[in-house]
Amino acid sequence: MESIALTINGKKVTCRTGDTLLSVAQKNNIFIPTLCHHPELKPYGACRMCLVEDEKSGRLMAACVTPAAKDMAVLTDTERIIGHRKNIVRLMMAEHPESCIVCSKGNRCELRALAARLGIAETRLYPMPNHKPYEELNPFIVRDLSKCILCGKCIRADHELVATGAIDYNDRGFSSRPATLMEMPLEDSTCTFCGTCVSMCPTGALSAKHAGYVGTPENQKESICGFCGAGCSLAMGTSGGRVVEVNPLKLNGSVNGSTLCVRGHFAHDFLNNTDRLHQPLIRTRGENGDEKFEPVEWNKAVSRAAESLAEIKRTHGPGSIAFIGSPKCSTEENYLFQKIARVLFGTNNVTSTGTINGQPLLRRMEEKTMGAVRTMPLSGLEKAEAIVTICFDPDNTVPVAGYHVKRAARGGTPLVTIDARKTRLAGFAGARIRPESGMEPNTRIPALICALAEKIAGAGGTSTDFIRQYTSGWEDCKAAIDSLLSAQPLSAAEEKEIHRAAKMLSGRKIGLVIGADIMEQISGDRIADAAFDLALATGSIGVPNAGIFIPAPESNTVGAMDMGMAPDLLPGRHPLSDPDARKHLERFWNTKLSPDPGLNLCGIVEAAESGHLKGLYIMGENLVRTLPDPERVENALKKLDFIVIQDIFENRTTRLAHVVLPGTAFAEKTGSFTNMEGRIQSFSQAAAPPGQALADWRILSMLAQNMGYPEQYTTIEKIRQEIRKTVPMYAAIGNHRQEWIKNTDADTPFSGNGHRFTFADIEPPQPQTSGQKGFTAILGPLRWHLAGGTRTSRSARINSWNRDNEARLSATDIGSLAITEGGKIRIVSDHGAIERSFVADPAVMPGQVFVPTGFSGNDAAALAGIEAIQSPAPAWRTCRVSIEKI
């Protein structure tokens, strides 16, 4: 773009053609006040506070919407301009209620700050009361539209950033206000309660609903969200050492910018829940035989844990002890946890719930792409030539990732969705590929993806140069596709939609976004392989703004995997069977590592049942709530000789422990998370831990010290220094607030090593035997809860939302079952039964029932069997069920 010169307040500046006067002034540190402007929103020109004067003609212009022109000369602070600004503020304040003292925005009100800057104390105008209803029906957002200045930020953020369209202007003139369609309450609209409108609002018209705190927090700390794998940057408001408010940090270049989701914005009040563990506990037996937990000092608790586990190792061997960590804990903590297991106890029985939730797909794509998709910035989706989403429901899993996809589609990027369920994302798509029918619709999705690849190839849209240079097996893959489509012929409707999609995608590099939980569903491995083949067929790996994006479900799913939190994986994503990787770590750790993989989660439960497992150390997981078949899990854990649990809440699992060690949540310690993009994000302590609780890495350090380990981890930096040496891809951890995984050890075909990506041959599915159970239950999250809901269920706001826990059925099935919507049904599997209310949902196909997880103590987990979580494809999110009328 051409560079031009102009003058602002007599200062000569340069800019590019198309830049607005406001952006030019801001880049040159020239202050121009605004109320309606925001750097992430399109210029709007509503408030007129940014008026500037053309020095030659005297014309007044709104700087936010006026493009800079060559040789232009403008003034920003003349007496005339200041007079106009004062009059605008006086008119706004004349309509504004005089409630600053009790307003939740308090000292952060942009209107009040601007009035003070302009020296306006009294308006000297007749008051113009503009009374509007005060709304606080939902537990998240309070609307006091009498304070609204019609800046439009909330509406524009809703449409442009979140792409939901829940609110818009209603009425005109004095009655104009932001409102939902037909003036419905927010809770009955399409609003997702992401809170973006709240953080955008310059006044107190929109504010977060607080149960125990009103006003401006004492301090603000920067942090990273501890929920899903998007890794959003947070501004945590604290008072008295407690987190009382959470907003997006609005950090330039962050994954979320000015957006969040309902969990990230409102569910962090779980930090202040009364169920928090405050002090170490040891289970004791009284004189009458009753067992209870006794508070003890840290040294006694850690000594008891170390001595008991060491005794089990001496008596029964290293294989009798297992360690279960968590993708909710920091990268440094996961590294130290698995090192203690392997070095101090000599066991590879190291795992986490991430191995059945997100990591299976990450590992499969790591293997198939040879590490080529480790770093995938979500911002690239908004620059992609085309996007295909496969079984991806962002509204309920990783909303911020969905915002990027929706903004791209709104901007004209071709979007194709492939899913058995009709999600909200489908409304943004130009083509929506969906199985027509079937109790196991996921078994058809591989055929639909392969048909799309074949159609693109027939239209000349395959990247023949890429296939020839970097891949092998294309001809065999095409033959396998023909065989698959012969076994599963397409319907006319499927054929039509695939033809439309192929026309949109032909000749384009695509960004594929695959739902992270696809490997936990039936045919998930086949779906993943078909998606990989589509990426290869279109040459979409190794090029900017294309490739495979995997929305990790937990805050540190990626980091935990990178640190070796799996029974067959070492730090750095190296297989345990790799002798070079073992030697590398053996040299640094001064130990000998067994090449034999340890027990996975299912194996741990089975070993506990059989008596082969004697001791267990759990860090940051409520297994009895999270794992399938919770009653079986609980009974298995009761058989263990000794359990140490390190957690932040008293819960069903801690009640089974012999020693309970109170850890801290992410906001109460320093550490790092690695998000789904491969972005390593370091965070510092924002709030005080409750009582005697300690950061998990400190507890692990005490355990290692108690066992006589010579390396002393007295600071988080000490652990980071070791990670930099042992895991080269994390050489930059902690150096800056945000860094990226280094692909230094990725051995891809692009490095000229002679390796090739190999197309997968997708075989027809095996026939499914339904037995007596005629429905397929899909266990999945809704936006309110994450995973089993241990943390979100302790959020006062989330718990106040008494909706959406109903099972979802198709209207056809509701009719055939002769049940009345709003009643209750019993859902019965081979492993358990639950009772739920139910509603009709057009997104659910006949023969399916969608059961939301996280609600009602996560009772949905009772429907699945523990054997279903066996790797590498733990298909525990789908199971056969029958439905009974209550």
CSV table of C-alpha atoms in Angstrom, one decimal, residues 260-445:
chain,number,residue,atom,x,y,z
A,260,LEU,CA,-14.5,-15.0,26.2
A,261,CYS,CA,-17.1,-17.7,26.7
A,262,VAL,CA,-19.6,-18.2,29.6
A,263,ARG,CA,-17.1,-20.4,31.5
A,264,GLY,CA,-14.2,-18.1,31.1
A,265,HIS,CA,-16.1,-15.0,32.0
A,266,PHE,CA,-18.4,-16.2,34.7
A,267,ALA,CA,-17.5,-19.7,36.1
A,268,HIS,CA,-14.3,-18.7,37.8
A,269,ASP,CA,-16.2,-18.0,41.0
A,270,PHE,CA,-15.6,-21.7,41.7
A,271,LEU,CA,-12.3,-20.4,43.2
A,272,ASN,CA,-14.2,-19.1,46.2
A,273,ASN,CA,-16.3,-22.1,46.8
A,274,THR,CA,-16.6,-23.3,50.4
A,275,ASP,CA,-15.6,-26.9,49.4
A,276,ARG,CA,-12.0,-25.8,48.8
A,277,LEU,CA,-9.4,-27.9,50.7
A,278,HIS,CA,-7.5,-25.7,53.2
A,279,GLN,CA,-5.1,-28.0,55.0
A,280,PRO,CA,-3.5,-31.4,54.7
A,281,LEU,CA,-5.6,-34.3,55.9
A,282,ILE,CA,-4.8,-37.9,57.0
A,283,ARG,CA,-7.4,-40.6,57.4
A,284,THR,CA,-7.4,-41.9,61.0
A,285,ARG,CA,-9.3,-44.6,62.8
A,286,GLY,CA,-10.9,-43.7,66.1
A,287,GLU,CA,-11.2,-45.9,69.2
A,288,ASN,CA,-14.7,-47.0,68.2
A,289,GLY,CA,-13.4,-48.0,64.7
A,290,ASP,CA,-14.8,-45.0,62.9
A,291,GLU,CA,-12.6,-43.4,60.2
A,292,LYS,CA,-12.3,-39.7,59.9
A,293,PHE,CA,-9.9,-37.1,58.4
A,294,GLU,CA,-7.5,-35.4,60.8
A,295,PRO,CA,-5.8,-32.1,59.9
A,296,VAL,CA,-2.0,-32.3,60.1
A,297,GLU,CA,1.0,-30.3,59.3
A,298,TRP,CA,2.5,-30.4,55.9
A,299,ASN,CA,5.6,-32.3,56.9
A,300,LYS,CA,3.6,-35.1,58.5
A,301,ALA,CA,1.3,-35.4,55.5
A,302,VAL,CA,4.1,-35.5,52.9
A,303,SER,CA,6.2,-37.9,55.1
A,304,ARG,CA,3.2,-40.2,55.4
A,305,ALA,CA,2.7,-40.2,51.6
A,306,ALA,CA,6.3,-40.8,50.8
A,307,GLU,CA,6.9,-43.5,53.4
A,308,SER,CA,3.7,-45.4,52.5
A,309,LEU,CA,4.3,-45.4,48.7
A,310,ALA,CA,8.0,-46.3,49.2
A,311,GLU,CA,7.0,-49.2,51.4
A,312,ILE,CA,4.6,-50.5,48.7
A,313,LYS,CA,7.3,-50.2,46.1
A,314,ARG,CA,9.8,-52.2,48.3
A,315,THR,CA,7.2,-54.9,49.1
A,316,HIS,CA,5.3,-55.3,45.8
A,317,GLY,CA,7.6,-53.6,43.2
A,318,PRO,CA,7.3,-50.5,41.0
A,319,GLY,CA,4.4,-51.9,39.0
A,320,SER,CA,2.2,-51.9,42.1
A,321,ILE,CA,2.0,-48.0,42.1
A,322,ALA,CA,0.3,-45.7,39.6
A,323,PHE,CA,0.3,-42.0,39.1
A,324,ILE,CA,-2.7,-40.1,37.6
A,325,GLY,CA,-2.1,-36.5,36.7
A,326,SER,CA,-4.2,-33.8,35.1
A,327,PRO,CA,-4.4,-31.6,32.0
A,328,LYS,CA,-5.7,-28.9,34.4
A,329,CYS,CA,-2.3,-28.7,36.1
A,330,SER,CA,0.6,-26.7,34.7
A,331,THR,CA,3.2,-27.9,32.3
A,332,GLU,CA,5.9,-27.7,35.0
A,333,GLU,CA,3.7,-29.7,37.4
A,334,ASN,CA,3.0,-32.4,34.9
A,335,TYR,CA,6.7,-32.7,34.0
A,336,LEU,CA,7.7,-33.0,37.7
A,337,PHE,CA,4.9,-35.5,38.4
A,338,GLN,CA,5.8,-37.9,35.7
A,339,LYS,CA,9.5,-37.6,36.5
A,340,ILE,CA,8.8,-38.5,40.2
A,341,ALA,CA,6.9,-41.6,39.0
A,342,ARG,CA,9.6,-42.7,36.6
A,343,VAL,CA,12.7,-41.8,38.5
A,344,LEU,CA,11.8,-42.1,42.2
A,345,PHE,CA,9.3,-45.0,41.9
A,346,GLY,CA,10.6,-46.6,38.7
A,347,THR,CA,7.1,-47.0,37.2
A,348,ASN,CA,5.6,-46.1,33.8
A,349,ASN,CA,2.1,-46.3,35.3
A,350,VAL,CA,1.7,-42.7,34.5
A,351,THR,CA,-1.4,-41.3,32.9
A,352,SER,CA,-4.1,-38.6,33.0
A,353,THR,CA,-7.7,-38.1,31.9
A,354,GLY,CA,-6.3,-36.3,28.9
A,355,THR,CA,-5.4,-39.7,27.5
A,356,ILE,CA,-9.1,-40.4,27.0
A,357,ASN,CA,-10.2,-36.8,26.3
A,358,GLY,CA,-8.5,-35.0,23.4
A,359,GLN,CA,-5.1,-36.5,23.4
A,360,PRO,CA,-6.0,-39.6,21.3
A,361,LEU,CA,-6.7,-37.3,18.3
A,362,LEU,CA,-3.7,-35.2,19.0
A,363,ARG,CA,-1.4,-38.2,19.1
A,364,ARG,CA,-2.9,-39.7,16.0
A,365,MET,CA,-2.4,-36.6,14.0
A,366,GLU,CA,1.1,-36.1,15.5
A,367,GLU,CA,2.0,-39.5,14.2
A,368,LYS,CA,0.4,-39.1,10.7
A,369,THR,CA,1.8,-35.6,10.1
A,370,MET,CA,5.2,-36.3,11.7
A,371,GLY,CA,4.8,-33.2,13.9
A,372,ALA,CA,3.9,-30.8,11.0
A,373,VAL,CA,0.8,-29.4,12.8
A,374,ARG,CA,2.1,-28.8,16.2
A,375,THR,CA,1.7,-25.0,15.9
A,376,MET,CA,-1.5,-23.9,14.3
A,377,PRO,CA,-2.5,-20.3,15.1
A,378,LEU,CA,-6.3,-19.9,15.1
A,379,SER,CA,-5.9,-16.5,13.5
A,380,GLY,CA,-4.9,-18.4,10.3
A,381,LEU,CA,-8.5,-19.6,9.9
A,382,GLU,CA,-9.6,-16.1,9.2
A,383,LYS,CA,-7.2,-15.9,6.4
A,384,ALA,CA,-7.8,-19.5,5.1
A,385,GLU,CA,-8.9,-20.1,1.5
A,386,ALA,CA,-11.6,-22.5,2.8
A,387,ILE,CA,-12.6,-24.2,6.0
A,388,VAL,CA,-14.0,-27.7,6.7
A,389,THR,CA,-15.2,-28.6,10.2
A,390,ILE,CA,-15.7,-32.3,11.1
A,391,CYS,CA,-17.8,-33.2,14.1
A,392,PHE,CA,-16.9,-29.8,15.7
A,393,ASP,CA,-19.5,-28.1,18.0
A,394,PRO,CA,-17.6,-25.0,19.1
A,395,ASP,CA,-20.5,-23.4,21.0
A,396,ASN,CA,-20.4,-26.2,23.5
A,397,THR,CA,-16.7,-27.1,23.6
A,398,VAL,CA,-14.1,-24.5,22.6
A,399,PRO,CA,-16.2,-21.4,21.8
A,400,VAL,CA,-13.3,-19.0,21.1
A,401,ALA,CA,-12.1,-21.4,18.4
A,402,GLY,CA,-15.6,-21.2,16.9
A,403,TYR,CA,-15.5,-17.4,16.9
A,404,HIS,CA,-12.5,-17.6,14.5
A,405,VAL,CA,-14.4,-20.0,12.2
A,406,LYS,CA,-17.6,-17.9,12.2
A,407,ARG,CA,-15.8,-14.6,11.6
A,408,ALA,CA,-14.1,-16.3,8.6
A,409,ALA,CA,-17.4,-17.5,7.2
A,410,ARG,CA,-19.0,-14.1,7.7
A,411,GLY,CA,-16.0,-12.6,5.9
A,412,GLY,CA,-16.7,-14.8,2.8
A,413,THR,CA,-14.4,-17.8,3.5
A,414,PRO,CA,-16.1,-21.0,2.1
A,415,LEU,CA,-17.2,-23.1,5.0
A,416,VAL,CA,-18.2,-26.8,4.9
A,417,THR,CA,-19.5,-28.6,8.0
A,418,ILE,CA,-19.6,-32.4,8.3
A,419,ASP,CA,-21.4,-33.7,11.3
A,420,ALA,CA,-24.1,-36.1,12.4
A,421,ARG,CA,-25.6,-33.3,14.5
A,422,LYS,CA,-26.8,-30.0,13.2
A,423,THR,CA,-24.9,-27.5,15.3
A,424,ARG,CA,-25.2,-23.7,15.3
A,425,LEU,CA,-22.1,-23.7,13.2
A,426,ALA,CA,-24.0,-25.2,10.3
A,427,GLY,CA,-25.9,-22.0,10.0
A,428,PHE,CA,-22.7,-20.3,8.8
A,429,ALA,CA,-21.8,-23.0,6.2
A,430,GLY,CA,-22.3,-22.9,2.5
A,431,ALA,CA,-22.5,-26.7,2.4
A,432,ARG,CA,-23.7,-29.0,5.3
A,433,ILE,CA,-22.8,-32.6,4.9
A,434,ARG,CA,-24.8,-34.8,7.2
A,435,PRO,CA,-25.7,-38.5,7.3
A,436,GLU,CA,-29.3,-38.9,6.3
A,437,SER,CA,-30.2,-41.5,8.9
A,438,GLY,CA,-29.1,-44.4,11.0
A,439,MET,CA,-28.6,-45.3,14.6
A,440,GLU,CA,-24.9,-45.1,14.1
A,441,PRO,CA,-24.6,-42.1,11.9
A,442,ASN,CA,-20.9,-41.6,12.8
A,443,THR,CA,-20.1,-44.8,10.9
A,444,ARG,CA,-21.2,-43.0,7.7
A,445,ILE,CA,-19.1,-39.9,8.2
